[in-house]
Amino acid sequence: MKRILLPTLLIFSFLSCKKDNNDTPKPDNVKDRELLNLQIKDFVWKGLNTFYLWQSDVPNLADTRFASSLQQTNFTSVAYTNFLSNYKTPEELFYNLLNKSQRIHGREGAIDRFSYITDDYTKLERSFQGVLLSTGMVFELTPYGREGGVLGFVQYVLPGSEAEQKGVQRGDLFLAVDGTPLTVSNYRTLLFNDKTSMAIDIYRLENVNGQKTIQKTDKSVVMAKKEITENPILVKKVIEKGNHKIGYLMYNGFVANFDKQLNEAFGEFKSQGVTDFVLDLRYNGGGRISSAIYLASMITGQFKGQIFAKERWNRKLQPIAEKRGGVDNFFTDEMVTESKEKLTINSLNLSKIYILTSQRTASASELVINGLKAYIDVVQIGDVTVGKNQGSITVYDWIDDNSNRNPKHKWAMQPLVLKIENAKGEGDYTSGLRPTFQMEEDLANYGVLGDEKEPLLAKAIQTITGITDKRLPSEPEISAKGFIHSKSFNFAANEMYK
């Protein structure tokens, strides 16, 4: 990706691979704390005024809103200082400055569903590297039973994790955590907390008198939460069907640290002579734009140098970006890893691909689907995707032209800064990308990921070969659609960032 070099505040910062010192000095008196709080809010306003995609649509972010105060650093402008002081915290200011944020207006009334802010950018950076505190159990929550009840179901388990060691597997169900029944009012407290462990009783769906019924098993597990790095390449294999060699890859996140391993996986597919390819993005919420470009280039290979995606920034930055040549992203035959190693991309030169999706497929995943559609035949199987056609950058409180950050705090913003479209100018999919073949995951027939009988993969194989072993139901018996995902509170959820 090309970097746009701009003076002072307008420095586009990429995520550091180094772990920052957590010992940020704290102000030692009330006056200093109040001043620091004001300085952080100043950083929030000026950062959004510069970078935010919808800056021109938010009256309080207008360049003329405080006129002469924009260049002031000592808060002598009464109007500007009073405005910042009206908000108790930088977080409150941030969400009130967004263009109808989901946090304030709800999902239905929101325009900006995805911008966010954090008071600890170290955690943010590590989440972008695939690092998370987890048992290794990736799950979804759905309403269940009595009013307000909640059921958890396991989608997959991370290899080598505590959950795998304790025998947790895809399709396991749970209704309580640490002995307390899950409800819509307590699931955040029970599941998304700083506790170092969690205990669950395992339930399974069993046939009882011809009907699928949730039954408690004799398995109870206590799992420690540990800091683990998720390899987004969960399953890779080749399935042979007649004269078809079908490559299958379940890829769960565009994490730059794993670009090399992704390229190696495509090298294996290439050496095995795959004729068809199934890319499983059903649980992929997005990630780094450059990783998406590399993946698209691995799938194809015949479009080197042609436009893969176009970026559309706000009215201030678009002319600068165009002048610097930074709005177009191109297919490539070479990649640069996070360790600055240059590698030749292993490409399959495909003219058709089958992509599995769900309601959790988002952002950079949608970029790959939409970007490829301008060049090759994309057969999408599964559910409608999230509909995130915007990208973000990390905005730090830079204090000079060398990307040095304010040492007094660790606040950073991840605002939406660009819209993205394919080479044909197509990018209006905020309501999601609709599949060629609509199929929801079914808890009653969940299957094993990567197994050719797993319903979504089975549909892809049937479509490739034209051979129908058995009819696959279009409607699920028990929908595996939830209202919250275990990664929903992870910074990297639903991301597409530079």
PDB file of N, CA and C in Angstrom, residues 86 112 140 352 459:
ATOM      1  N   ASN A  86     -17.649  20.461  27.507  1.00  0.00           N
ATOM      2  CA  ASN A  86     -19.035  19.997  27.642  1.00  0.00           C
ATOM      3  C   ASN A  86     -19.132  18.475  27.699  1.00  0.00           C
ATOM      4  N   ASP A 112     -22.653   5.717  10.826  1.00  0.00           N
ATOM      5  CA  ASP A 112     -21.335   5.176  11.169  1.00  0.00           C
ATOM      6  C   ASP A 112     -21.521   4.062  12.196  1.00  0.00           C
ATOM      7  N   GLU A 140     -20.896 -18.066  19.228  1.00  0.00           N
ATOM      8  CA  GLU A 140     -21.960 -17.111  18.927  1.00  0.00           C
ATOM      9  C   GLU A 140     -23.019 -17.256  20.010  1.00  0.00           C
ATOM     10  N   LYS A 352     -12.576 -18.466 -11.843  1.00  0.00           N
ATOM     11  CA  LYS A 352     -13.823 -18.669 -11.100  1.00  0.00           C
ATOM     12  C   LYS A 352     -13.475 -19.109  -9.688  1.00  0.00           C
ATOM     13  N   LYS A 459     -22.413 -27.820  -0.703  1.00  0.00           N
ATOM     14  CA  LYS A 459     -23.083 -27.077  -1.775  1.00  0.00           C
ATOM     15  C   LYS A 459     -22.070 -26.591  -2.807  1.00  0.00           C
TER      16      LYS A 459
END
